[in-house]
Amino acid sequence: MMMFNIAVQRLHNQRLLRTQFQAPGEVVAWMGAVQAQEYAFAKWALGLRMANAMDTVIEQAFNEGTILRTHLMRPTWHFVAPADIRWMLELTGPRVNAFNAFKYRQLELDDALFKRSHAAIVKALQGGKQLTRAELREVLQRAGIATTGITPGSEHRTSHILMRAELDGVICSGPRRGKQFTYMLLEERAPHAKTLPRDEALAELIRRYFASHGPATMRDFAWWSGLTMADVKAGLAMLGSRLSQEMIDGQTYWFSSATPPVHDKTITAHLLPVLDEYTVAYKDRSAVLDTRYTKQIGSWNEILIDHAITVNGQVVGMWQRTLKKDAVVVTFNPFTTLAVAEQQAVAAAARRYGDFLGMPVVYEE
């Protein structure tokens, strides 16, 4: 494997080139977890990795609970498979709580209060009930738990109480009520969720990451998961020959030993959503962005908070969408003039997005 093939290999492993997946749950289980902070675009992230995907199919899967959404890593929302949610939370939750510790103290949230809030939430949701954030705020208030305070930022007290309930495996996503999100008890929403000993959970998450996101470095995984470098080293040692490594430009890249090298020269383009795993899941993103364009975007944060256009795995511009009554308007902002074949590939990627939404596409530069 050579440096200029890292991007193509990642496209393959992330199932952005070709995919056998027919259901959202298959994608999520393969990826380990998929960042889902921006819900509408996170659905498109799954759709890119499925055959003949449609937004309505993924929405149905979410409402039926075959994919779940919860705070899992870094800390932000992720899609996760019901079978995996409990062992992943047990592995990554303590690290997120450590990250949140200062905010908990600032909001005067301690273990005693969380015990009370968990109990109130469980009582309100038992029996398959589904409540919105606003409704759970009222539940907390009726239990004598303040949802705001006098300290700066205390309007986020409810958010952190609910996040802690997610991280502790008390609640997770329920079906949407119109456009509103609801919460359900995790034990009722995912009754068959597995638990694993910590060592097994660590090895499994590392295996899935490097199989689906590789080639990647140890620091990439540590960034993605929020786990320590000591954890990464321990997990890699447990996996042994199941992962391979290669030194490229002074860095060690890891990937699944079962993954064949990809030499695909077909021109392919993707309209990636904001915070897609292809851009967000790596500490070092230099393999997918030509240094000539760094001045044009300011910093890598621009890529993370915007929608990226890729050609053959390289970020070549940004795109935006505007939903109209009878069409979706896609606006392109390439960093440089694209060749005719590349323009055609980008136009095809826009049509695929329109098919996903079930709407015709009008695209412009």
Coordinates of C-alpha atoms in Angstrom, one line a residue:
M1 CA 0.0 0.0 0.0
M2 CA 1.3 3.5 -0.9
M3 CA 0.3 6.9 0.5
F4 CA -1.8 7.8 -2.5
N5 CA -3.9 4.6 -2.0
I6 CA -4.9 5.3 1.6
A7 CA -7.9 7.3 0.5
V8 CA -9.2 4.7 -1.9
Q9 CA -8.6 1.9 0.6
R10 CA -10.7 3.9 3.1
L11 CA -13.4 4.4 0.6
H12 CA -13.5 0.6 0.1
N13 CA -13.5 -0.3 3.8
Q14 CA -16.1 2.3 4.6
R15 CA -18.3 0.7 1.9
L16 CA -18.4 4.0 -0.1
L17 CA -17.2 2.3 -3.3
R18 CA -19.3 -0.8 -3.3
T19 CA -21.6 -2.2 -0.7
Q20 CA -23.6 -5.4 0.0
F21 CA -25.5 -3.8 2.9
Q22 CA -29.2 -3.6 2.4
A23 CA -30.3 -2.3 5.9
P24 CA -29.1 0.6 8.1
G25 CA -28.4 -1.8 11.0
E26 CA -25.9 -3.6 8.8
V27 CA -24.0 -0.4 8.1
V28 CA -23.9 0.7 11.7
A29 CA -22.8 -2.7 13.0
W30 CA -20.0 -2.8 10.4
M31 CA -18.8 0.8 11.2
G32 CA -19.0 0.2 15.0
A33 CA -20.7 3.5 15.5
V34 CA -21.6 6.4 13.1
Q35 CA -21.6 10.0 14.3
A36 CA -25.2 11.2 14.3
Q37 CA -25.2 14.7 15.7
E38 CA -26.9 16.1 12.6
Y39 CA -29.7 13.6 12.3
A40 CA -30.9 14.4 8.7
F41 CA -27.4 14.2 7.3
A42 CA -26.4 11.2 9.5
K43 CA -29.2 9.3 7.7
W44 CA -27.5 10.2 4.4
A45 CA -24.2 8.9 5.8
L46 CA -25.9 5.6 6.2
G47 CA -27.5 5.8 2.8
L48 CA -24.2 6.3 1.1
R49 CA -23.1 2.9 2.5
M50 CA -26.2 1.0 1.5
A51 CA -27.5 -0.3 -1.8
N52 CA -30.6 1.6 -3.2
A53 CA -31.0 3.5 0.1
M54 CA -33.9 5.9 0.7
D55 CA -34.3 8.4 3.6
T56 CA -37.7 6.9 4.4
V57 CA -36.2 3.5 4.9
I58 CA -33.7 4.7 7.4
E59 CA -36.3 6.8 9.2
Q60 CA -38.4 3.7 9.6
A61 CA -35.5 1.7 10.9
F62 CA -34.8 4.4 13.5
N63 CA -38.4 4.5 14.6
E64 CA -38.5 0.7 14.8
G65 CA -35.4 0.6 16.9
T66 CA -33.2 -1.4 14.5
I67 CA -30.7 1.5 14.8
L68 CA -30.4 3.5 18.0
R69 CA -29.0 7.0 18.7
T70 CA -27.3 7.9 21.9
H71 CA -24.4 9.8 23.4
L72 CA -21.5 7.3 23.0
M73 CA -18.1 8.9 22.4
R74 CA -16.2 12.3 22.4
P75 CA -19.1 13.2 23.6
T76 CA -21.7 13.4 20.9
W77 CA -24.5 11.4 19.4
H78 CA -23.9 8.2 17.5
F79 CA -25.9 5.7 15.7
V80 CA -25.3 2.2 17.2
A81 CA -26.7 -1.2 16.7
P82 CA -29.1 -2.4 19.5
A83 CA -27.0 -5.6 20.1
D84 CA -23.9 -3.4 20.7
I85 CA -25.2 -0.4 22.7
R86 CA -24.6 -1.8 26.2
W87 CA -21.1 -3.1 25.8
M88 CA -20.0 0.0 23.9
L89 CA -21.5 2.3 26.6
E90 CA -19.7 0.3 29.3
L91 CA -16.4 0.8 27.5
T92 CA -16.6 4.4 26.4
G93 CA -19.1 5.9 28.9
P94 CA -16.6 6.3 31.7
R95 CA -14.3 8.3 29.4
V96 CA -17.1 10.6 28.4
N97 CA -18.1 11.1 32.0
A98 CA -14.5 12.0 32.8
F99 CA -14.6 14.5 29.9
N100 CA -17.8 16.0 31.3
A101 CA -16.6 16.0 35.0
F102 CA -15.9 19.8 35.0
K103 CA -19.3 20.6 33.5
Y104 CA -21.0 18.3 36.0
R105 CA -19.4 20.2 38.9
Q106 CA -20.2 23.5 37.4
L107 CA -23.9 22.5 37.1
E108 CA -23.8 21.0 40.6
L109 CA -24.6 17.5 39.3
D110 CA -23.2 14.7 41.5
D111 CA -23.8 11.0 41.9
A112 CA -26.5 11.5 44.5
L113 CA -28.4 13.8 42.1
F114 CA -27.9 11.4 39.2
K115 CA -29.3 8.6 41.3
R116 CA -32.4 10.6 41.9
S117 CA -32.8 11.7 38.3
H118 CA -32.3 8.2 37.0
A119 CA -35.0 6.9 39.3
A120 CA -37.5 9.6 38.2
I121 CA -36.8 8.9 34.6
V122 CA -37.1 5.1 34.9
K123 CA -40.5 5.6 36.7
A124 CA -41.8 7.9 34.0
L125 CA -40.7 5.7 31.1
Q126 CA -41.5 2.2 32.4
G127 CA -43.9 0.1 30.3
G128 CA -42.6 1.2 26.9
K129 CA -43.4 4.9 27.3
Q130 CA -41.8 7.4 25.0
L131 CA -41.2 11.0 26.2
T132 CA -39.5 14.0 24.6
R133 CA -36.8 16.1 26.2
A134 CA -39.3 18.7 27.2
E135 CA -41.6 16.1 28.8
L136 CA -38.6 14.6 30.7
R137 CA -37.7 18.1 32.0
E138 CA -41.2 18.3 33.5
V139 CA -40.7 14.8 35.1
L140 CA -37.4 16.0 36.7
Q141 CA -39.1 19.2 37.9
R142 CA -41.9 17.3 39.5
A143 CA -39.3 15.1 41.3
G144 CA -37.8 18.2 42.8
I145 CA -34.8 18.3 40.6
A146 CA -33.9 21.7 39.2
T147 CA -33.4 21.8 35.5
T148 CA -31.8 25.3 35.5
G149 CA -29.7 27.1 38.0
I150 CA -27.9 30.4 38.7
T151 CA -24.5 29.4 37.3
P152 CA -23.5 30.3 33.7
G153 CA -24.7 27.8 31.2
S154 CA -27.1 26.2 33.7
E155 CA -29.8 26.1 31.1
H156 CA -27.9 23.0 29.9
R157 CA -28.6 21.1 33.2
T158 CA -31.4 19.0 31.6
S159 CA -29.1 18.1 28.7
H160 CA -26.4 16.8 31.0
I161 CA -28.8 15.0 33.2
L162 CA -30.2 13.2 30.2
M163 CA -26.8 12.6 28.7
R164 CA -25.6 11.0 31.9
A165 CA -28.7 8.7 31.8
E166 CA -27.7 7.7 28.3
L167 CA -24.1 7.1 29.2
D168 CA -25.2 5.0 32.2
G169 CA -27.4 2.8 30.0
V170 CA -30.7 4.0 31.5
I171 CA -32.2 5.6 28.3
C172 CA -31.6 5.7 24.6
S173 CA -33.5 7.0 21.6
G174 CA -37.2 6.1 21.0
P175 CA -39.2 6.6 17.8
R176 CA -39.7 10.2 16.6
R177 CA -42.9 11.9 17.3
G178 CA -43.3 14.0 14.2
K179 CA -40.0 15.9 14.1
Q180 CA -39.4 15.5 17.8
F181 CA -37.0 13.0 19.3
T182 CA -38.1 10.8 22.2
Y183 CA -36.4 8.7 24.8
M184 CA -37.1 5.2 26.0
L185 CA -35.6 2.9 28.6
L186 CA -32.7 1.1 27.1
E187 CA -33.6 -2.2 28.7
E188 CA -37.0 -2.0 26.9
R189 CA -35.8 -0.6 23.6
A190 CA -32.8 -3.0 23.3
P191 CA -33.7 -6.0 25.5
H192 CA -31.1 -8.2 23.8
A193 CA -28.2 -5.9 24.1
K194 CA -25.0 -7.8 24.9
T195 CA -22.5 -7.1 27.6
L196 CA -18.8 -8.1 27.3
P197 CA -15.8 -8.2 29.6
R198 CA -13.9 -4.9 29.1
D199 CA -10.9 -6.6 27.4
E200 CA -13.2 -8.3 24.9
A201 CA -15.1 -5.0 24.3
L202 CA -11.9 -3.1 23.7
A203 CA -10.6 -5.6 21.2
E204 CA -13.9 -5.8 19.4
L205 CA -14.2 -2.0 19.0
I206 CA -10.6 -1.7 17.8
R207 CA -11.2 -4.6 15.3
R208 CA -14.3 -3.0 13.9
Y209 CA -12.7 0.4 13.6
F210 CA -9.6 -0.7 11.7
A211 CA -11.7 -3.1 9.5
S212 CA -14.2 -0.4 8.6
H213 CA -12.0 2.8 8.8
G214 CA -8.5 1.5 8.1
P215 CA -5.8 2.2 7.1
A216 CA -5.6 4.4 10.2
T217 CA -3.2 5.1 13.0
M218 CA -3.4 4.4 16.7
R219 CA -4.0 8.1 17.3
D220 CA -6.8 8.1 14.8
F221 CA -8.6 5.4 16.8
A222 CA -7.9 7.1 20.1
W223 CA -9.4 10.4 18.7
W224 CA -12.5 8.5 17.3
S225 CA -13.2 6.5 20.4
G226 CA -12.0 8.8 23.2
L227 CA -10.1 5.9 24.7
T228 CA -6.5 6.2 25.9
M229 CA -3.4 5.3 24.0
A230 CA -2.7 2.6 26.6
D231 CA -6.1 1.1 25.7
V232 CA -5.3 1.2 22.0
K233 CA -1.9 -0.6 22.6
A234 CA -3.6 -3.3 24.8
G235 CA -6.3 -3.9 22.3
L236 CA -4.0 -4.2 19.3
A237 CA -1.9 -6.7 21.3
M238 CA -5.0 -8.8 21.9
L239 CA -5.9 -8.9 18.3
G240 CA -2.6 -10.1 17.1
S241 CA -2.5 -11.3 13.5
R242 CA -6.2 -10.2 12.8
L243 CA -4.8 -6.8 12.0
S244 CA -1.9 -5.8 9.7
Q245 CA 0.3 -2.8 9.8
E246 CA 2.4 -0.8 7.3
M247 CA 4.8 2.1 7.7
I248 CA 4.0 5.0 5.3
D249 CA 5.9 8.3 5.5
G250 CA 7.0 7.6 9.0
Q251 CA 3.6 6.6 10.4
T252 CA 2.2 3.2 11.2
Y253 CA -1.2 2.4 9.6
W254 CA -3.3 -0.5 10.8
F255 CA -6.0 -2.3 8.8
S256 CA -7.7 -5.7 8.8
S257 CA -5.6 -8.6 7.6
A258 CA -8.7 -9.8 5.7
T259 CA -8.9 -6.7 3.6
P260 CA -7.5 -7.0 0.1
P261 CA -5.7 -4.0 -1.4
V262 CA -7.8 -1.9 -3.7
H263 CA -6.5 -0.6 -7.1
D264 CA -9.7 1.0 -8.4
K265 CA -9.0 3.6 -11.1
T266 CA -12.6 4.4 -11.8
I267 CA -13.5 8.1 -11.3
T268 CA -15.9 8.1 -8.3
A269 CA -17.4 11.1 -6.5
H270 CA -19.3 11.4 -3.3
L271 CA -21.3 14.2 -1.7
L272 CA -20.4 13.6 1.9
P273 CA -22.6 14.9 4.7
V274 CA -21.4 17.1 7.5
L275 CA -19.5 15.1 10.1
D276 CA -19.3 12.0 7.9
E277 CA -17.1 9.2 9.3
Y278 CA -14.9 9.5 6.2
T279 CA -13.7 13.0 7.4
V280 CA -14.5 13.1 11.2
A281 CA -13.1 9.7 12.3
Y282 CA -9.4 10.5 12.0
K283 CA -7.0 12.6 14.0
D284 CA -4.8 13.1 10.9
R285 CA -6.9 13.8 7.8
S286 CA -4.0 14.8 5.5
A287 CA -4.4 11.6 3.4
V288 CA -7.7 12.9 1.9
L289 CA -6.9 16.6 1.4
D290 CA -4.3 18.0 -0.9
T291 CA -2.2 20.6 0.9
R292 CA -2.8 23.0 -2.0
Y293 CA -6.3 23.5 -0.7
T294 CA -5.7 24.1 3.0
K295 CA -5.5 27.9 2.6
Q296 CA -8.9 27.9 0.8
I297 CA -10.7 26.1 3.6
G298 CA -8.9 27.8 6.5
S299 CA -8.6 24.7 8.6
W300 CA -9.8 21.1 8.9
N301 CA -12.7 22.3 11.1
E302 CA -14.2 23.8 7.9
I303 CA -14.4 20.3 6.4
L304 CA -15.9 18.8 9.6
I305 CA -18.7 21.4 9.9
D306 CA -19.5 21.5 6.2
H307 CA -20.5 19.1 3.4
A308 CA -17.4 17.8 1.4
I309 CA -17.2 16.8 -2.2
T310 CA -14.7 14.0 -2.8
V311 CA -13.3 12.7 -6.1
N312 CA -11.5 9.4 -5.8
G313 CA -11.4 9.9 -2.0
Q314 CA -9.8 13.4 -2.1
V315 CA -11.8 16.4 -0.8
V316 CA -12.1 18.7 -3.8
G317 CA -14.7 21.2 -2.6
M318 CA -17.9 21.8 -0.6
W319 CA -21.5 21.5 -1.4
Q320 CA -24.8 22.8 0.1
R321 CA -28.4 21.7 -0.3
T322 CA -31.6 23.7 -0.3
L323 CA -34.9 21.8 0.0
K324 CA -37.6 23.2 -2.2
K325 CA -41.2 22.0 -2.4
D326 CA -40.6 19.9 -5.5
A327 CA -36.8 19.6 -5.8
V328 CA -33.5 19.7 -3.9
V329 CA -31.1 22.3 -5.1
V330 CA -27.5 21.3 -4.7
T331 CA -24.8 24.0 -5.0
F332 CA -21.2 23.1 -5.7
N333 CA -18.2 25.0 -4.5
P334 CA -15.1 23.2 -5.9
F335 CA -11.6 24.3 -4.9
T336 CA -10.4 24.1 -8.5
T337 CA -11.7 23.4 -11.9
L338 CA -12.7 19.8 -12.3
A339 CA -12.1 17.7 -15.4
V340 CA -15.2 16.9 -17.4
A341 CA -15.2 13.3 -16.2
E342 CA -14.9 14.5 -12.6
Q343 CA -17.8 16.9 -13.1
Q344 CA -19.9 14.1 -14.5
A345 CA -19.1 12.0 -11.5
V346 CA -20.1 14.8 -9.1
A347 CA -23.3 15.3 -11.0
A348 CA -24.1 11.6 -10.7
A349 CA -23.4 11.8 -6.9
A350 CA -25.9 14.7 -6.7
R351 CA -28.5 12.6 -8.5
R352 CA -27.9 9.8 -6.1
Y353 CA -28.7 12.2 -3.2
G354 CA -31.9 13.2 -5.0
D355 CA -32.9 9.6 -5.3
F356 CA -32.2 9.1 -1.6
L357 CA -34.6 12.0 -0.8
G358 CA -37.1 10.9 -3.5
M359 CA -36.8 14.3 -5.1
P360 CA -35.4 15.6 -8.4
V361 CA -32.1 17.5 -8.2
V362 CA -31.2 20.9 -9.6
Y363 CA -27.5 21.4 -9.3
E364 CA -25.5 24.5 -9.9
E365 CA -22.0 25.9 -9.3

